[in-house]
Amino acid sequence: MMLSQKLFVATLTAMFTFFILPFFFIEENANNYFIIGFVVSSVTIPFIFTFGLLTSMLIENLCHKYHLKKIISFLLHIVSGVICLMIFTVYIFITGGSPEGYIQTGLIIALLCVTVFFYIDIDMKKI
């Protein structure tokens, strides 16, 4: 059941971030909201469904096993989001890009996605 719940949470997170993340990239008088949403989602969604899903299940098992509180779980989720950002930054560097411009924006995206994922997951457990 945990995998199906995490898949549902990841789907809701992906849909939510598709509409929220473009607000961080919109320039004044720009009419490319959905293009930006698609481009940002094309990068974030694979990370949400692979790395995010696996680390969230691992963190949940760890917190359950050692009876850790939700705040510790949230902090571990943030750490996994930052690790995911570092993986993306290394990929940009290896492919010849310059990661300096991506780190601040990527950190905002990672923190937003992790927070949305975490709180949707908590709400789904209450249902």
mmCIF file of N, CA and C in Angstrom:
data_model
loop_
_atom_site.group_PDB
_atom_site.id
_atom_site.type_symbol
_atom_site.label_atom_id
_atom_site.label_comp_id
_atom_site.label_asym_id
_atom_site.label_seq_id
_atom_site.Cartn_x
_atom_site.Cartn_y
_atom_site.Cartn_z
ATOM 1 N N MET A 1 0.805 -1.192 0.000
ATOM 2 C CA MET A 1 0.000 0.000 0.000
ATOM 3 C C MET A 1 0.850 1.258 0.000
ATOM 4 N N MET A 2 2.027 1.182 0.603
ATOM 5 C CA MET A 2 2.855 2.367 0.696
ATOM 6 C C MET A 2 3.290 2.851 -0.693
ATOM 7 N N LEU A 3 3.633 1.947 -1.585
ATOM 8 C CA LEU A 3 4.062 2.352 -2.921
ATOM 9 C C LEU A 3 2.929 3.025 -3.681
ATOM 10 N N SER A 4 1.719 2.474 -3.595
ATOM 11 C CA SER A 4 0.603 3.089 -4.319
ATOM 12 C C SER A 4 0.278 4.468 -3.753
ATOM 13 N N GLN A 5 0.383 4.622 -2.445
ATOM 14 C CA GLN A 5 0.154 5.937 -1.837
ATOM 15 C C GLN A 5 1.232 6.920 -2.280
ATOM 16 N N LYS A 6 2.479 6.489 -2.271
ATOM 17 C CA LYS A 6 3.579 7.367 -2.686
ATOM 18 C C LYS A 6 3.456 7.737 -4.157
ATOM 19 N N LEU A 7 3.015 6.806 -4.992
ATOM 20 C CA LEU A 7 2.805 7.130 -6.411
ATOM 21 C C LEU A 7 1.705 8.170 -6.579
ATOM 22 N N PHE A 8 0.642 8.039 -5.813
ATOM 23 C CA PHE A 8 -0.442 9.009 -5.870
ATOM 24 C C PHE A 8 0.033 10.383 -5.384
ATOM 25 N N VAL A 9 0.800 10.400 -4.300
ATOM 26 C CA VAL A 9 1.338 11.653 -3.773
ATOM 27 C C VAL A 9 2.293 12.286 -4.785
ATOM 28 N N ALA A 10 3.124 11.473 -5.419
ATOM 29 C CA ALA A 10 4.044 11.993 -6.433
ATOM 30 C C ALA A 10 3.279 12.577 -7.618
ATOM 31 N N THR A 11 2.185 11.938 -8.001
ATOM 32 C CA THR A 11 1.366 12.455 -9.097
ATOM 33 C C THR A 11 0.744 13.798 -8.728
ATOM 34 N N LEU A 12 0.198 13.899 -7.524
ATOM 35 C CA LEU A 12 -0.373 15.168 -7.076
ATOM 36 C C LEU A 12 0.700 16.251 -6.973
ATOM 37 N N THR A 13 1.870 15.887 -6.495
ATOM 38 C CA THR A 13 2.969 16.849 -6.402
ATOM 39 C C THR A 13 3.380 17.331 -7.783
ATOM 40 N N ALA A 14 3.472 16.420 -8.737
ATOM 41 C CA ALA A 14 3.839 16.800 -10.100
ATOM 42 C C ALA A 14 2.806 17.742 -10.713
ATOM 43 N N MET A 15 1.533 17.451 -10.495
ATOM 44 C CA MET A 15 0.490 18.334 -11.037
ATOM 45 C C MET A 15 0.528 19.695 -10.364
ATOM 46 N N PHE A 16 0.691 19.705 -9.056
ATOM 47 C CA PHE A 16 0.735 20.968 -8.325
ATOM 48 C C PHE A 16 1.928 21.815 -8.760
ATOM 49 N N THR A 17 3.090 21.194 -8.840
ATOM 50 C CA THR A 17 4.284 21.955 -9.196
ATOM 51 C C THR A 17 4.271 22.402 -10.654
ATOM 52 N N PHE A 18 3.544 21.694 -11.521
ATOM 53 C CA PHE A 18 3.424 22.131 -12.914
ATOM 54 C C PHE A 18 2.806 23.525 -12.984
ATOM 55 N N PHE A 19 1.850 23.790 -12.093
ATOM 56 C CA PHE A 19 1.170 25.085 -12.122
ATOM 57 C C PHE A 19 1.822 26.136 -11.224
ATOM 58 N N ILE A 20 2.579 25.727 -10.220
ATOM 59 C CA ILE A 20 3.176 26.681 -9.286
ATOM 60 C C ILE A 20 4.588 27.102 -9.701
ATOM 61 N N LEU A 21 5.420 26.178 -10.133
ATOM 62 C CA LEU A 21 6.818 26.496 -10.435
ATOM 63 C C LEU A 21 7.008 27.560 -11.515
ATOM 64 N N PRO A 22 6.164 27.631 -12.537
ATOM 65 C CA PRO A 22 6.394 28.683 -13.539
ATOM 66 C C PRO A 22 6.347 30.104 -12.984
ATOM 67 N N PHE A 23 5.693 30.309 -11.843
ATOM 68 C CA PHE A 23 5.661 31.649 -11.257
ATOM 69 C C PHE A 23 7.059 32.141 -10.879
ATOM 70 N N PHE A 24 7.994 31.230 -10.655
ATOM 71 C CA PHE A 24 9.353 31.620 -10.317
ATOM 72 C C PHE A 24 10.166 32.027 -11.549
ATOM 73 N N PHE A 25 9.638 31.781 -12.748
ATOM 74 C CA PHE A 25 10.385 32.022 -13.971
ATOM 75 C C PHE A 25 9.736 33.036 -14.901
ATOM 76 N N ILE A 26 8.573 33.522 -14.550
ATOM 77 C CA ILE A 26 7.853 34.422 -15.451
ATOM 78 C C ILE A 26 8.470 35.815 -15.400
ATOM 79 N N GLU A 27 8.754 36.319 -16.578
ATOM 80 C CA GLU A 27 9.225 37.689 -16.703
ATOM 81 C C GLU A 27 8.018 38.582 -16.947
ATOM 82 N N GLU A 28 8.193 39.856 -16.735
ATOM 83 C CA GLU A 28 7.093 40.784 -16.939
ATOM 84 C C GLU A 28 6.669 40.767 -18.403
ATOM 85 N N ASN A 29 5.374 40.764 -18.642
ATOM 86 C CA ASN A 29 4.762 40.746 -19.977
ATOM 87 C C ASN A 29 5.098 39.484 -20.771
ATOM 88 N N ALA A 30 5.392 38.389 -20.101
ATOM 89 C CA ALA A 30 5.689 37.132 -20.795
ATOM 90 C C ALA A 30 4.411 36.299 -20.890
ATOM 91 N N ASN A 31 4.189 35.696 -22.030
ATOM 92 C CA ASN A 31 3.001 34.877 -22.264
ATOM 93 C C ASN A 31 3.356 33.410 -22.425
ATOM 94 N N ASN A 32 4.378 32.957 -21.754
ATOM 95 C CA ASN A 32 4.862 31.586 -21.930
ATOM 96 C C ASN A 32 4.732 30.757 -20.659
ATOM 97 N N TYR A 33 3.668 30.970 -19.917
ATOM 98 C CA TYR A 33 3.472 30.289 -18.630
ATOM 99 C C TYR A 33 3.481 28.774 -18.784
ATOM 100 N N PHE A 34 2.707 28.237 -19.723
ATOM 101 C CA PHE A 34 2.599 26.782 -19.856
ATOM 102 C C PHE A 34 3.851 26.172 -20.477
ATOM 103 N N ILE A 35 4.553 26.921 -21.294
ATOM 104 C CA ILE A 35 5.817 26.419 -21.847
ATOM 105 C C ILE A 35 6.832 26.273 -20.717
ATOM 106 N N ILE A 36 6.899 27.282 -19.848
ATOM 107 C CA ILE A 36 7.808 27.215 -18.704
ATOM 108 C C ILE A 36 7.406 26.058 -17.788
ATOM 109 N N GLY A 37 6.103 25.903 -17.553
ATOM 110 C CA GLY A 37 5.627 24.793 -16.721
ATOM 111 C C GLY A 37 6.015 23.447 -17.293
ATOM 112 N N PHE A 38 5.914 23.313 -18.608
ATOM 113 C CA PHE A 38 6.276 22.055 -19.253
ATOM 114 C C PHE A 38 7.774 21.795 -19.146
ATOM 115 N N VAL A 39 8.590 22.817 -19.389
ATOM 116 C CA VAL A 39 10.047 22.640 -19.346
ATOM 117 C C VAL A 39 10.512 22.309 -17.931
ATOM 118 N N VAL A 40 10.027 23.050 -16.950
ATOM 119 C CA VAL A 40 10.421 22.793 -15.569
ATOM 120 C C VAL A 40 9.928 21.416 -15.128
ATOM 121 N N SER A 41 8.709 21.072 -15.505
ATOM 122 C CA SER A 41 8.165 19.758 -15.135
ATOM 123 C C SER A 41 8.912 18.623 -15.812
ATOM 124 N N SER A 42 9.405 18.854 -17.013
ATOM 125 C CA SER A 42 10.141 17.792 -17.705
ATOM 126 C C SER A 42 11.433 17.448 -16.980
ATOM 127 N N VAL A 43 11.932 18.372 -16.177
ATOM 128 C CA VAL A 43 13.124 18.095 -15.376
ATOM 129 C C VAL A 43 12.744 17.565 -13.999
ATOM 130 N N THR A 44 11.746 18.176 -13.360
ATOM 131 C CA THR A 44 11.440 17.814 -11.975
ATOM 132 C C THR A 44 10.659 16.516 -11.840
ATOM 133 N N ILE A 45 9.763 16.241 -12.753
ATOM 134 C CA ILE A 45 8.911 15.046 -12.622
ATOM 135 C C ILE A 45 9.713 13.742 -12.607
ATOM 136 N N PRO A 46 10.691 13.562 -13.489
ATOM 137 C CA PRO A 46 11.474 12.321 -13.378
ATOM 138 C C PRO A 46 12.183 12.176 -12.031
ATOM 139 N N PHE A 47 12.664 13.284 -11.474
ATOM 140 C CA PHE A 47 13.305 13.225 -10.162
ATOM 141 C C PHE A 47 12.291 12.896 -9.073
ATOM 142 N N ILE A 48 11.083 13.451 -9.179
ATOM 143 C CA ILE A 48 10.048 13.180 -8.177
ATOM 144 C C ILE A 48 9.683 11.696 -8.183
ATOM 145 N N PHE A 49 9.530 11.126 -9.386
ATOM 146 C CA PHE A 49 9.058 9.745 -9.488
ATOM 147 C C PHE A 49 10.159 8.702 -9.291
ATOM 148 N N THR A 50 11.402 9.092 -9.332
ATOM 149 C CA THR A 50 12.469 8.112 -9.111
ATOM 150 C C THR A 50 13.120 8.360 -7.762
ATOM 151 N N PHE A 51 13.967 9.345 -7.706
ATOM 152 C CA PHE A 51 14.731 9.619 -6.497
ATOM 153 C C PHE A 51 13.823 9.994 -5.328
ATOM 154 N N GLY A 52 12.866 10.865 -5.564
ATOM 155 C CA GLY A 52 11.979 11.308 -4.491
ATOM 156 C C GLY A 52 11.136 10.198 -3.918
ATOM 157 N N LEU A 53 10.600 9.372 -4.792
ATOM 158 C CA LEU A 53 9.754 8.257 -4.364
ATOM 159 C C LEU A 53 10.542 7.254 -3.532
ATOM 160 N N LEU A 54 11.710 6.887 -4.016
ATOM 161 C CA LEU A 54 12.524 5.894 -3.311
ATOM 162 C C LEU A 54 13.032 6.424 -1.978
ATOM 163 N N THR A 55 13.532 7.654 -1.962
ATOM 164 C CA THR A 55 14.046 8.187 -0.698
ATOM 165 C C THR A 55 12.924 8.425 0.305
ATOM 166 N N SER A 56 11.746 8.805 -0.164
ATOM 167 C CA SER A 56 10.629 9.015 0.754
ATOM 168 C C SER A 56 10.217 7.703 1.425
ATOM 169 N N MET A 57 10.185 6.625 0.658
ATOM 170 C CA MET A 57 9.863 5.330 1.260
ATOM 171 C C MET A 57 10.945 4.905 2.242
ATOM 172 N N LEU A 58 12.207 5.137 1.906
ATOM 173 C CA LEU A 58 13.306 4.809 2.797
ATOM 174 C C LEU A 58 13.240 5.636 4.087
ATOM 175 N N ILE A 59 12.978 6.933 3.951
ATOM 176 C CA ILE A 59 12.879 7.807 5.115
ATOM 177 C C ILE A 59 11.700 7.393 6.000
ATOM 178 N N GLU A 60 10.580 7.069 5.377
ATOM 179 C CA GLU A 60 9.413 6.662 6.155
ATOM 180 C C GLU A 60 9.689 5.379 6.933
ATOM 181 N N ASN A 61 10.341 4.418 6.301
ATOM 182 C CA ASN A 61 10.699 3.180 7.005
ATOM 183 C C ASN A 61 11.671 3.456 8.143
ATOM 184 N N LEU A 62 12.648 4.311 7.905
ATOM 185 C CA LEU A 62 13.625 4.664 8.928
ATOM 186 C C LEU A 62 12.957 5.358 10.107
ATOM 187 N N CYS A 63 12.079 6.310 9.828
ATOM 188 C CA CYS A 63 11.397 7.038 10.906
ATOM 189 C C CYS A 63 10.444 6.130 11.682
ATOM 190 N N HIS A 64 9.810 5.222 10.992
ATOM 191 C CA HIS A 64 8.911 4.284 11.672
ATOM 192 C C HIS A 64 9.702 3.318 12.557
ATOM 193 N N LYS A 65 10.831 2.847 12.046
ATOM 194 C CA LYS A 65 11.642 1.881 12.786
ATOM 195 C C LYS A 65 12.216 2.489 14.064
ATOM 196 N N TYR A 66 12.668 3.744 13.982
ATOM 197 C CA TYR A 66 13.308 4.378 15.134
ATOM 198 C C TYR A 66 12.399 5.372 15.854
ATOM 199 N N HIS A 67 11.114 5.374 15.506
ATOM 200 C CA HIS A 67 10.108 6.221 16.156
ATOM 201 C C HIS A 67 10.505 7.702 16.141
ATOM 202 N N LEU A 68 10.940 8.159 14.971
ATOM 203 C CA LEU A 68 11.340 9.559 14.831
ATOM 204 C C LEU A 68 10.120 10.426 14.550
ATOM 205 N N LYS A 69 10.190 11.666 14.959
ATOM 206 C CA LYS A 69 9.062 12.576 14.802
ATOM 207 C C LYS A 69 8.970 13.091 13.372
ATOM 208 N N LYS A 70 7.837 13.713 13.064
ATOM 209 C CA LYS A 70 7.584 14.208 11.708
ATOM 210 C C LYS A 70 8.570 15.291 11.297
ATOM 211 N N ILE A 71 9.020 16.114 12.237
ATOM 212 C CA ILE A 71 9.960 17.177 11.887
ATOM 213 C C ILE A 71 11.290 16.591 11.414
ATOM 214 N N ILE A 72 11.706 15.486 12.029
ATOM 215 C CA ILE A 72 12.932 14.802 11.593
ATOM 216 C C ILE A 72 12.719 14.229 10.200
ATOM 217 N N SER A 73 11.553 13.661 9.977
ATOM 218 C CA SER A 73 11.230 13.135 8.656
ATOM 219 C C SER A 73 11.249 14.242 7.610
ATOM 220 N N PHE A 74 10.687 15.400 7.955
ATOM 221 C CA PHE A 74 10.680 16.531 7.023
ATOM 222 C C PHE A 74 12.109 16.999 6.728
ATOM 223 N N LEU A 75 12.931 17.075 7.752
ATOM 224 C CA LEU A 75 14.324 17.484 7.543
ATOM 225 C C LEU A 75 15.074 16.473 6.676
ATOM 226 N N LEU A 76 14.808 15.203 6.878
ATOM 227 C CA LEU A 76 15.432 14.179 6.025
ATOM 228 C C LEU A 76 14.939 14.296 4.579
ATOM 229 N N HIS A 77 13.663 14.641 4.406
ATOM 230 C CA HIS A 77 13.150 14.865 3.052
ATOM 231 C C HIS A 77 13.849 16.071 2.404
ATOM 232 N N ILE A 78 14.086 17.122 3.173
ATOM 233 C CA ILE A 78 14.798 18.291 2.639
ATOM 234 C C ILE A 78 16.219 17.907 2.238
ATOM 235 N N VAL A 79 16.882 17.121 3.066
ATOM 236 C CA VAL A 79 18.236 16.664 2.736
ATOM 237 C C VAL A 79 18.212 15.861 1.435
ATOM 238 N N SER A 80 17.219 15.004 1.259
ATOM 239 C CA SER A 80 17.141 14.227 0.014
ATOM 240 C C SER A 80 16.875 15.141 -1.176
ATOM 241 N N GLY A 81 16.093 16.201 -0.990
ATOM 242 C CA GLY A 81 15.872 17.169 -2.069
ATOM 243 C C GLY A 81 17.147 17.898 -2.455
ATOM 244 N N VAL A 82 17.959 18.247 -1.461
ATOM 245 C CA VAL A 82 19.236 18.914 -1.738
ATOM 246 C C VAL A 82 20.197 17.954 -2.428
ATOM 247 N N ILE A 83 20.206 16.699 -2.017
ATOM 248 C CA ILE A 83 21.036 15.693 -2.693
ATOM 249 C C ILE A 83 20.600 15.548 -4.139
ATOM 250 N N CYS A 84 19.309 15.541 -4.368
ATOM 251 C CA CYS A 84 18.778 15.457 -5.728
ATOM 252 C C CYS A 84 19.239 16.663 -6.547
ATOM 253 N N LEU A 85 19.215 17.838 -5.943
ATOM 254 C CA LEU A 85 19.704 19.039 -6.623
ATOM 255 C C LEU A 85 21.186 18.910 -6.956
ATOM 256 N N MET A 86 21.961 18.355 -6.051
ATOM 257 C CA MET A 86 23.393 18.179 -6.309
ATOM 258 C C MET A 86 23.630 17.200 -7.452
ATOM 259 N N ILE A 87 22.813 16.155 -7.532
ATOM 260 C CA ILE A 87 22.923 15.215 -8.658
ATOM 261 C C ILE A 87 22.659 15.943 -9.969
ATOM 262 N N PHE A 88 21.616 16.777 -9.987
ATOM 263 C CA PHE A 88 21.288 17.548 -11.179
ATOM 264 C C PHE A 88 22.413 18.531 -11.518
ATOM 265 N N THR A 89 23.000 19.160 -10.498
ATOM 266 C CA THR A 89 24.088 20.114 -10.718
ATOM 267 C C THR A 89 25.318 19.419 -11.292
ATOM 268 N N VAL A 90 25.646 18.250 -10.781
ATOM 269 C CA VAL A 90 26.777 17.488 -11.317
ATOM 270 C C VAL A 90 26.507 17.097 -12.769
ATOM 271 N N TYR A 91 25.263 16.712 -13.066
ATOM 272 C CA TYR A 91 24.899 16.372 -14.448
ATOM 273 C C TYR A 91 25.095 17.578 -15.372
ATOM 274 N N ILE A 92 24.647 18.754 -14.930
ATOM 275 C CA ILE A 92 24.832 19.971 -15.738
ATOM 276 C C ILE A 92 26.314 20.232 -15.960
ATOM 277 N N PHE A 93 27.116 20.070 -14.917
ATOM 278 C CA PHE A 93 28.558 20.301 -15.021
ATOM 279 C C PHE A 93 29.219 19.304 -15.966
ATOM 280 N N ILE A 94 28.839 18.045 -15.860
ATOM 281 C CA ILE A 94 29.440 17.007 -16.706
ATOM 282 C C ILE A 94 29.107 17.228 -18.179
ATOM 283 N N THR A 95 27.896 17.683 -18.454
ATOM 284 C CA THR A 95 27.493 17.901 -19.847
ATOM 285 C C THR A 95 28.030 19.210 -20.411
ATOM 286 N N GLY A 96 28.849 19.920 -19.651
ATOM 287 C CA GLY A 96 29.497 21.122 -20.173
ATOM 288 C C GLY A 96 28.801 22.415 -19.824
ATOM 289 N N GLY A 97 27.760 22.359 -19.032
ATOM 290 C CA GLY A 97 27.046 23.567 -18.651
ATOM 291 C C GLY A 97 27.658 24.222 -17.432
ATOM 292 N N SER A 98 27.117 25.373 -17.099
ATOM 293 C CA SER A 98 27.562 26.094 -15.922
ATOM 294 C C SER A 98 26.465 26.046 -14.869
ATOM 295 N N PRO A 99 26.666 25.322 -13.765
ATOM 296 C CA PRO A 99 25.600 25.139 -12.788
ATOM 297 C C PRO A 99 25.336 26.340 -11.888
ATOM 298 N N GLU A 100 26.152 27.408 -11.970
ATOM 299 C CA GLU A 100 25.987 28.523 -11.048
ATOM 300 C C GLU A 100 24.594 29.129 -11.116
ATOM 301 N N GLY A 101 24.055 29.318 -12.296
ATOM 302 C CA GLY A 101 22.743 29.928 -12.434
ATOM 303 C C GLY A 101 21.607 29.016 -12.017
ATOM 304 N N TYR A 102 21.869 27.735 -11.933
ATOM 305 C CA TYR A 102 20.816 26.769 -11.628
ATOM 306 C C TYR A 102 20.701 26.444 -10.141
ATOM 307 N N ILE A 103 21.723 26.720 -9.380
ATOM 308 C CA ILE A 103 21.733 26.259 -7.989
ATOM 309 C C ILE A 103 20.674 26.965 -7.153
ATOM 310 N N GLN A 104 20.592 28.293 -7.227
ATOM 311 C CA GLN A 104 19.603 29.008 -6.419
ATOM 312 C C GLN A 104 18.184 28.663 -6.842
ATOM 313 N N THR A 105 17.935 28.669 -8.132
ATOM 314 C CA THR A 105 16.607 28.326 -8.629
ATOM 315 C C THR A 105 16.288 26.868 -8.321
ATOM 316 N N GLY A 106 17.257 26.000 -8.505
ATOM 317 C CA GLY A 106 17.060 24.586 -8.202
ATOM 318 C C GLY A 106 16.785 24.340 -6.738
ATOM 319 N N LEU A 107 17.412 25.120 -5.867
ATOM 320 C CA LEU A 107 17.165 24.972 -4.433
ATOM 321 C C LEU A 107 15.729 25.364 -4.093
ATOM 322 N N ILE A 108 15.241 26.431 -4.710
ATOM 323 C CA ILE A 108 13.851 26.836 -4.496
ATOM 324 C C ILE A 108 12.908 25.743 -4.996
ATOM 325 N N ILE A 109 13.184 25.221 -6.177
ATOM 326 C CA ILE A 109 12.349 24.160 -6.745
ATOM 327 C C ILE A 109 12.383 22.922 -5.862
ATOM 328 N N ALA A 110 13.589 22.532 -5.427
ATOM 329 C CA ALA A 110 13.718 21.333 -4.589
ATOM 330 C C ALA A 110 12.968 21.495 -3.277
ATOM 331 N N LEU A 111 13.118 22.638 -2.634
ATOM 332 C CA LEU A 111 12.430 22.855 -1.358
ATOM 333 C C LEU A 111 10.919 22.900 -1.541
ATOM 334 N N LEU A 112 10.461 23.512 -2.612
ATOM 335 C CA LEU A 112 9.024 23.560 -2.867
ATOM 336 C C LEU A 112 8.463 22.164 -3.148
ATOM 337 N N CYS A 113 9.142 21.411 -3.999
ATOM 338 C CA CYS A 113 8.668 20.059 -4.322
ATOM 339 C C CYS A 113 8.683 19.153 -3.098
ATOM 340 N N VAL A 114 9.739 19.228 -2.297
ATOM 341 C CA VAL A 114 9.832 18.397 -1.098
ATOM 342 C C VAL A 114 8.728 18.761 -0.110
ATOM 343 N N THR A 115 8.505 20.048 0.077
ATOM 344 C CA THR A 115 7.481 20.490 1.022
ATOM 345 C C THR A 115 6.092 20.066 0.569
ATOM 346 N N VAL A 116 5.803 20.258 -0.704
ATOM 347 C CA VAL A 116 4.496 19.848 -1.241
ATOM 348 C C VAL A 116 4.326 18.343 -1.101
ATOM 349 N N PHE A 117 5.334 17.579 -1.498
ATOM 350 C CA PHE A 117 5.273 16.125 -1.410
ATOM 351 C C PHE A 117 5.052 15.683 0.032
ATOM 352 N N PHE A 118 5.803 16.260 0.958
ATOM 353 C CA PHE A 118 5.729 15.854 2.363
ATOM 354 C C PHE A 118 4.348 16.126 2.947
ATOM 355 N N TYR A 119 3.814 17.312 2.705
ATOM 356 C CA TYR A 119 2.528 17.646 3.307
ATOM 357 C C TYR A 119 1.350 16.942 2.638
ATOM 358 N N ILE A 120 1.439 16.683 1.358
ATOM 359 C CA ILE A 120 0.397 15.871 0.716
ATOM 360 C C ILE A 120 0.452 14.451 1.276
ATOM 361 N N ASP A 121 1.661 13.941 1.483
ATOM 362 C CA ASP A 121 1.816 12.592 2.040
ATOM 363 C C ASP A 121 1.244 12.517 3.448
ATOM 364 N N ILE A 122 1.481 13.514 4.264
ATOM 365 C CA ILE A 122 0.922 13.534 5.624
ATOM 366 C C ILE A 122 -0.606 13.569 5.566
ATOM 367 N N ASP A 123 -1.158 14.414 4.694
ATOM 368 C CA ASP A 123 -2.607 14.500 4.584
ATOM 369 C C ASP A 123 -3.214 13.198 4.068
ATOM 370 N N MET A 124 -2.520 12.515 3.168
ATOM 371 C CA MET A 124 -3.029 11.240 2.648
ATOM 372 C C MET A 124 -3.046 10.166 3.739
ATOM 373 N N LYS A 125 -2.126 10.234 4.670
ATOM 374 C CA LYS A 125 -2.101 9.246 5.765
ATOM 375 C C LYS A 125 -3.261 9.451 6.718
ATOM 376 N N LYS A 126 -3.760 10.673 6.822
ATOM 377 C CA LYS A 126 -4.881 10.964 7.701
ATOM 378 C C LYS A 126 -6.201 10.443 7.146
ATOM 379 N N ILE A 127 -6.260 10.312 5.829
ATOM 380 C CA ILE A 127 -7.515 9.882 5.184
ATOM 381 C C ILE A 127 -7.719 8.401 5.356
#
